[in-house]
Amino acid sequence: MLRLRTLLLALAGAIALSGCQYHVLSPQGWVGDQQRNLLIISTLLMLIVIIPVLVMSVYFPLKYRADREDTSDYDPTFEHSNKIEVAIWGVPILIIVALGWFTYVYTHRLDPYRPLDHLEAGDPIEVQAVSLDWKWLFIYPEFGVASVNELAIPAGRPVNFSLTSSTVMNTLSIPALGGMVYSMTGMETKLHLIADETGTFPGRSAHYSGPGFSHMTFDTLSMTDEDFNAWVAEIKADGPTLDRASYLELEKPTIDEPVHSYASVEEGLFRRIVEMCVEDGKVCMGHMMMQDEMGGGGLEGIPHAEAYSYDRARTIDGFGNLIDLPEVEVKAFHEAFWNDPDAICRPDFVFAEKKSNG
């Protein structure tokens, strides 16, 4: 009966795990290989402590149980052993030193900002990735095309990712090829990966970002150079243009967005996405930072607050629907100050303002 129960439990476990994918332990790229190696090394080092502890947790209670017949090895005066102290403290210290060393080596080796030039592989390909609600946009600046929820790369060539986000922070994850890095609004981050073999590898967002998060997935198509060039040519042959207007339409929240592509991309669009000034009349992030460094817009900038507003137009409810917020209104205090800058120096104005505010 016990054996049957064990077999049934093992079968249930196998069925439960049958839907799992083991790309982290079976990577298809150099970066993934290195990360898998670090994971294995760290696990083996920790097992040096874990396995003896598990063995002793069974062995000692059995050997020194209260009802044993032979108690000749019992020493009531025992209080210290140098050998035990060395083992208890020395082994963990050595393990921590080893873990620290390997972590240091692999951290610098796998820096996501570090290009993969040392692999002496083919010419790298540039991909500009934008995380949207709830889809991925991939722009290929060298070829002037873009795709949504589908990433095509040539096998054996490094892929240099430039990442940003249109709204909340997100993460680009392709477990079969390696680690991940965050995409953030108003910032550009880097990631370098490579596929050693052709195939289709799943990718997804690895950071919860709202109701459409579970559908924020894509396929990574690793192809030969010939197939990749054919994929680019097919997109170029027919499709719309990704310009500022079409991007703003694409940026609107959607769930389970189908795969589609753009035959051409407006020059400098990705830079405008990073700078948060795709819309007409918006101040770009670089100009805003320069203005802040020079002291800010001051009172003259108050009537132009809308040019600096970004998040209001992208506010959503719990179901992913856009919320139409009222336009930004300049407070009466600011309006009065704008019309009469010396007003704040008059006590009666301050008193009236305090009174009006209750």
Coordinates of C-alpha atoms in Angstrom, one line a residue:
M1 CA 0.0 0.0 0.0
L2 CA 2.8 2.4 0.9
R3 CA 4.6 1.7 -2.4
L4 CA 1.4 2.3 -4.4
R5 CA 0.9 5.6 -2.6
T6 CA 4.5 6.6 -3.3
L7 CA 4.0 5.8 -7.0
L8 CA 0.8 7.8 -7.2
L9 CA 2.4 10.8 -5.5
A10 CA 5.3 10.6 -8.0
L11 CA 2.9 10.4 -10.9
A12 CA 0.9 13.4 -9.6
G13 CA 4.2 15.4 -9.3
A14 CA 5.2 14.5 -12.8
I15 CA 1.8 15.6 -14.2
A16 CA 2.0 18.9 -12.3
L17 CA 5.4 19.6 -13.7
S18 CA 4.7 18.5 -17.2
G19 CA 3.7 22.0 -18.2
C20 CA 6.9 23.6 -16.9
Q21 CA 9.6 24.8 -19.1
Y22 CA 13.3 24.5 -18.1
H23 CA 14.9 27.2 -20.3
V24 CA 16.9 28.5 -17.4
L25 CA 18.6 25.1 -17.0
S26 CA 18.8 24.4 -20.7
P27 CA 19.7 27.8 -22.3
Q28 CA 20.3 28.5 -25.9
G29 CA 22.8 31.4 -25.7
W30 CA 26.2 32.2 -24.2
V31 CA 24.7 34.6 -21.5
G32 CA 22.2 31.9 -20.5
D33 CA 25.0 29.3 -20.3
Q34 CA 27.0 31.5 -18.0
Q35 CA 24.0 32.2 -15.7
R36 CA 23.2 28.5 -15.6
N37 CA 26.8 27.7 -14.6
L38 CA 26.7 30.2 -11.8
L39 CA 23.4 28.7 -10.6
I40 CA 24.9 25.2 -10.6
I41 CA 28.1 26.3 -8.9
S42 CA 26.2 28.1 -6.1
T43 CA 23.9 25.2 -5.6
L44 CA 26.8 22.7 -5.3
L45 CA 28.7 24.9 -2.9
M46 CA 25.6 25.2 -0.6
L47 CA 25.0 21.5 -0.8
I48 CA 28.3 21.0 1.0
V49 CA 26.5 22.2 4.1
I50 CA 23.0 21.2 3.4
I51 CA 23.7 17.5 2.7
P52 CA 25.7 16.8 5.9
V53 CA 23.0 18.7 7.9
L54 CA 20.2 16.6 6.4
V55 CA 22.2 13.4 7.1
M56 CA 23.0 14.4 10.7
S57 CA 19.4 15.4 11.4
V58 CA 18.5 11.8 10.9
Y59 CA 21.7 10.0 12.1
F60 CA 22.1 11.8 15.5
P61 CA 18.6 11.3 16.8
L62 CA 18.7 7.6 16.0
K63 CA 22.2 7.0 17.4
Y64 CA 21.7 9.0 20.6
R65 CA 18.1 8.2 21.4
A66 CA 17.1 7.8 25.0
D67 CA 16.2 4.1 24.8
R68 CA 19.5 2.9 23.3
E69 CA 21.2 0.1 25.2
D70 CA 24.9 1.1 24.8
T71 CA 25.5 4.5 26.6
S72 CA 29.3 3.9 27.1
D73 CA 30.1 6.8 24.8
Y74 CA 28.2 9.3 26.9
D75 CA 30.4 11.9 28.5
P76 CA 28.6 14.2 30.9
T77 CA 31.7 16.4 31.3
F78 CA 32.0 17.3 27.6
E79 CA 31.9 21.0 26.9
H80 CA 34.2 21.9 24.0
S81 CA 35.9 20.5 20.9
N82 CA 38.3 22.4 18.7
K83 CA 37.7 20.1 15.8
I84 CA 34.0 20.7 16.0
E85 CA 34.5 24.4 16.2
V86 CA 36.8 24.4 13.2
A87 CA 34.2 22.4 11.2
I88 CA 31.2 24.5 12.3
W89 CA 32.9 27.8 11.5
G90 CA 35.6 27.1 9.0
V91 CA 33.5 25.3 6.4
P92 CA 30.7 27.9 6.1
I93 CA 33.4 30.7 5.9
L94 CA 35.1 28.9 3.1
I95 CA 31.8 28.5 1.3
I96 CA 30.9 32.1 1.7
V97 CA 34.3 33.2 0.4
A98 CA 33.9 30.9 -2.7
L99 CA 30.4 32.2 -3.3
G100 CA 31.6 35.7 -3.0
W101 CA 34.4 35.1 -5.5
F102 CA 32.2 33.4 -8.1
T103 CA 29.5 36.1 -7.7
Y104 CA 32.1 38.8 -8.3
V105 CA 33.5 37.1 -11.4
Y106 CA 30.2 36.4 -13.0
T107 CA 28.7 39.8 -12.0
H108 CA 31.3 41.6 -14.1
R109 CA 31.3 39.0 -16.8
L110 CA 27.5 39.2 -17.2
D111 CA 27.1 42.9 -16.8
P112 CA 23.9 43.6 -19.0
Y113 CA 25.5 46.8 -20.3
R114 CA 28.6 45.0 -21.4
P115 CA 28.7 44.3 -25.2
L116 CA 29.4 40.7 -26.3
D117 CA 32.3 41.7 -28.6
H118 CA 34.6 39.2 -26.8
L119 CA 32.6 36.3 -28.3
E120 CA 34.0 37.2 -31.8
A121 CA 30.5 36.3 -33.2
G122 CA 28.8 38.0 -36.1
D123 CA 28.0 41.7 -36.5
P124 CA 25.6 42.8 -33.7
I125 CA 22.0 43.8 -34.4
E126 CA 20.3 46.8 -32.7
V127 CA 16.9 46.4 -31.3
Q128 CA 14.9 49.2 -29.5
A129 CA 12.4 47.6 -27.2
V130 CA 9.5 49.6 -25.7
S131 CA 7.2 48.1 -23.0
L132 CA 3.6 49.3 -23.5
D133 CA 0.3 48.4 -21.8
W134 CA 0.2 45.4 -22.4
K135 CA 2.4 44.6 -25.3
W136 CA 6.0 44.9 -26.6
L137 CA 7.2 47.1 -29.4
F138 CA 10.5 46.1 -31.1
I139 CA 12.1 48.7 -33.4
Y140 CA 14.9 47.8 -35.8
P141 CA 16.7 51.1 -36.5
E142 CA 19.1 49.6 -39.0
F143 CA 16.3 48.3 -41.2
G144 CA 13.6 50.9 -40.5
V145 CA 11.0 48.3 -39.5
A146 CA 9.1 47.5 -36.3
S147 CA 7.1 44.6 -34.9
V148 CA 4.6 44.2 -32.0
N149 CA 4.7 41.1 -29.8
E150 CA 7.2 39.3 -32.0
L151 CA 11.0 39.5 -31.8
A152 CA 13.1 38.1 -34.7
I153 CA 16.9 37.8 -34.4
P154 CA 19.7 36.2 -36.4
A155 CA 21.3 33.2 -34.6
G156 CA 25.0 33.6 -33.8
R157 CA 24.9 37.4 -33.7
P158 CA 24.8 39.5 -30.6
V159 CA 21.6 41.5 -30.0
N160 CA 22.1 45.0 -28.5
F161 CA 18.8 45.9 -26.7
S162 CA 17.9 49.5 -25.8
L163 CA 14.9 49.5 -23.5
T164 CA 12.4 52.0 -22.3
S165 CA 8.8 52.1 -21.1
S166 CA 5.8 54.1 -22.0
T167 CA 4.2 53.9 -18.6
V168 CA 5.1 51.7 -15.6
M169 CA 8.4 49.9 -15.0
N170 CA 8.7 46.6 -16.7
T171 CA 11.1 43.8 -17.5
L172 CA 12.1 42.1 -20.7
S173 CA 12.7 38.4 -20.1
I174 CA 13.8 35.7 -22.6
P175 CA 14.8 32.8 -20.2
A176 CA 16.4 30.7 -22.9
L177 CA 18.8 33.4 -23.9
G178 CA 19.8 34.9 -20.5
G179 CA 18.9 37.5 -17.9
M180 CA 16.7 40.5 -17.9
V181 CA 16.8 44.2 -17.2
Y182 CA 14.2 46.7 -16.4
S183 CA 12.6 49.2 -18.8
M184 CA 11.6 52.6 -17.2
T185 CA 9.8 55.6 -18.4
G186 CA 12.1 58.5 -19.3
M187 CA 15.2 56.3 -19.1
E188 CA 17.1 54.0 -21.5
T189 CA 18.6 50.8 -20.2
K190 CA 20.8 48.2 -22.1
L191 CA 20.8 44.5 -22.4
H192 CA 23.0 42.2 -24.6
L193 CA 22.0 38.7 -25.5
I194 CA 22.8 36.1 -28.2
A195 CA 21.2 33.0 -29.5
D196 CA 23.5 30.1 -30.3
E197 CA 20.9 28.1 -32.2
T198 CA 17.8 28.7 -34.3
G199 CA 14.4 28.1 -32.8
T200 CA 11.5 29.8 -31.1
F201 CA 12.0 30.9 -27.5
P202 CA 9.2 32.4 -25.3
G203 CA 9.6 35.9 -24.0
R204 CA 7.5 37.8 -21.6
S205 CA 7.2 40.6 -19.1
A206 CA 8.6 39.5 -15.7
H207 CA 7.3 42.5 -13.7
Y208 CA 3.6 42.8 -12.8
S209 CA 2.2 45.8 -14.6
G210 CA -1.6 45.6 -14.3
P211 CA -4.6 43.6 -15.6
G212 CA -3.1 42.7 -19.0
F213 CA 0.2 41.5 -17.5
S214 CA -0.4 37.8 -18.2
H215 CA -0.9 38.4 -21.9
M216 CA 2.3 40.5 -22.2
T217 CA 4.2 37.7 -24.0
F218 CA 6.0 37.3 -27.3
D219 CA 7.9 34.7 -29.3
T220 CA 11.6 35.2 -30.0
L221 CA 12.3 33.8 -33.5
S222 CA 16.0 32.9 -33.8
M223 CA 16.7 32.5 -37.5
T224 CA 19.6 32.1 -39.9
D225 CA 20.8 35.3 -41.6
E226 CA 19.0 34.4 -44.8
D227 CA 15.7 33.8 -43.0
F228 CA 16.1 37.0 -40.9
N229 CA 16.7 39.1 -44.1
A230 CA 13.6 37.5 -45.6
W231 CA 11.6 38.3 -42.5
V232 CA 12.7 42.0 -42.8
A233 CA 12.0 42.1 -46.5
E234 CA 8.5 40.7 -45.9
I235 CA 7.7 43.4 -43.4
K236 CA 9.0 46.1 -45.6
A237 CA 6.9 44.9 -48.6
D238 CA 3.6 45.7 -47.0
G239 CA 2.5 47.4 -43.8
P240 CA 1.7 50.8 -42.2
T241 CA 4.2 53.4 -41.0
L242 CA 5.0 53.8 -37.4
D243 CA 5.1 57.5 -36.9
R244 CA 4.2 59.7 -33.9
A245 CA 0.5 59.5 -34.5
S246 CA 0.3 55.8 -35.0
Y247 CA 2.6 55.2 -32.0
L248 CA 0.2 57.2 -29.8
E249 CA -2.6 55.0 -31.0
L250 CA -0.6 51.9 -30.4
E251 CA 0.3 53.2 -26.9
K252 CA -3.3 53.0 -25.7
P253 CA -3.8 50.1 -23.3
T254 CA -4.9 46.8 -25.0
I255 CA -4.9 43.2 -23.7
D256 CA -3.8 40.3 -25.8
E257 CA -2.6 42.4 -28.7
P258 CA -2.1 40.3 -31.9
V259 CA 1.2 40.2 -33.7
H260 CA 1.6 42.9 -36.3
S261 CA 4.4 44.9 -37.9
Y262 CA 5.3 48.3 -39.4
A263 CA 7.0 48.6 -42.8
S264 CA 8.7 51.9 -41.8
V265 CA 9.5 53.9 -38.7
E266 CA 9.7 57.6 -38.3
E267 CA 13.2 58.8 -37.8
G268 CA 14.1 59.5 -34.1
L269 CA 10.8 58.0 -32.8
F270 CA 12.5 55.9 -30.1
R271 CA 14.5 58.9 -28.8
R272 CA 11.2 60.8 -28.5
I273 CA 9.7 57.9 -26.6
V274 CA 12.6 57.9 -24.2
E275 CA 12.4 61.7 -23.8
M276 CA 8.6 61.5 -23.2
C277 CA 7.8 64.0 -25.9
V278 CA 6.1 62.0 -28.7
E279 CA 3.0 64.2 -28.4
D280 CA 3.1 67.7 -30.0
G281 CA 3.6 70.4 -27.4
K282 CA 5.4 68.3 -24.8
V283 CA 8.7 69.3 -23.4
C284 CA 11.3 66.6 -23.9
M285 CA 13.0 65.2 -20.8
G286 CA 16.4 66.4 -21.8
H287 CA 15.2 70.0 -22.2
M288 CA 13.3 69.7 -18.9
M289 CA 16.4 68.6 -17.0
M290 CA 18.4 71.4 -18.6
Q291 CA 15.8 73.9 -17.6
D292 CA 15.7 72.5 -14.0
E293 CA 19.5 72.8 -13.9
M294 CA 19.3 76.4 -14.9
G295 CA 16.8 77.2 -12.1
G296 CA 13.5 76.0 -13.5
G297 CA 10.8 77.7 -15.4
G298 CA 9.9 80.1 -12.6
L299 CA 6.6 82.0 -12.7
E300 CA 6.7 82.2 -16.4
G301 CA 6.4 78.5 -16.7
I302 CA 3.1 78.1 -14.7
P303 CA 0.7 78.7 -17.6
H304 CA 2.6 76.1 -19.6
A305 CA 2.2 73.3 -17.0
E306 CA 0.4 71.1 -19.6
A307 CA 3.6 70.9 -21.6
Y308 CA 5.3 69.1 -18.7
S309 CA 2.4 66.8 -17.9
Y310 CA 2.8 63.2 -19.0
D311 CA 1.0 60.7 -16.7
R312 CA -2.4 62.3 -16.7
A313 CA -3.1 61.3 -20.3
R314 CA -2.1 57.7 -19.4
T315 CA -4.2 57.2 -16.2
I316 CA -6.1 53.9 -16.2
D317 CA -8.6 52.2 -13.9
G318 CA -8.3 48.7 -12.5
F319 CA -9.5 47.2 -15.7
G320 CA -7.0 48.9 -18.0
N321 CA -9.5 51.6 -19.3
L322 CA -8.2 55.1 -19.8
I323 CA -9.6 57.7 -17.4
D324 CA -10.4 61.0 -19.0
L325 CA -9.2 63.5 -16.3
P326 CA -10.1 67.2 -16.5
E327 CA -7.6 69.6 -17.9
V328 CA -5.0 71.0 -15.6
E329 CA -6.2 74.3 -14.2
V330 CA -4.0 77.1 -13.1
K331 CA -5.0 78.1 -9.5
A332 CA -6.3 81.5 -8.8
F333 CA -3.3 82.3 -6.7
H334 CA -1.0 81.6 -9.7
E335 CA -3.2 83.6 -12.0
A336 CA -3.2 86.6 -9.7
F337 CA 0.5 86.3 -9.2
W338 CA 1.0 86.1 -13.0
N339 CA -1.0 89.2 -13.5
D340 CA 0.6 91.1 -10.6
P341 CA 3.9 89.6 -9.5
D342 CA 4.2 92.2 -6.6
A343 CA 0.9 91.0 -5.1
I344 CA 2.5 88.4 -2.8
C345 CA 4.3 91.2 -1.0
R346 CA 1.0 92.8 0.1
P347 CA -0.4 91.6 3.4
D348 CA -4.0 92.0 2.2
F349 CA -3.4 89.6 -0.8
V350 CA -1.9 87.0 1.5
F351 CA -4.7 87.4 4.0
A352 CA -7.3 87.1 1.2
E353 CA -5.7 84.0 -0.2
K354 CA -5.6 82.4 3.3
K355 CA -9.2 83.4 3.8
S356 CA -10.4 81.9 0.5
N357 CA -8.6 78.7 1.4
G358 CA -10.4 78.4 4.6

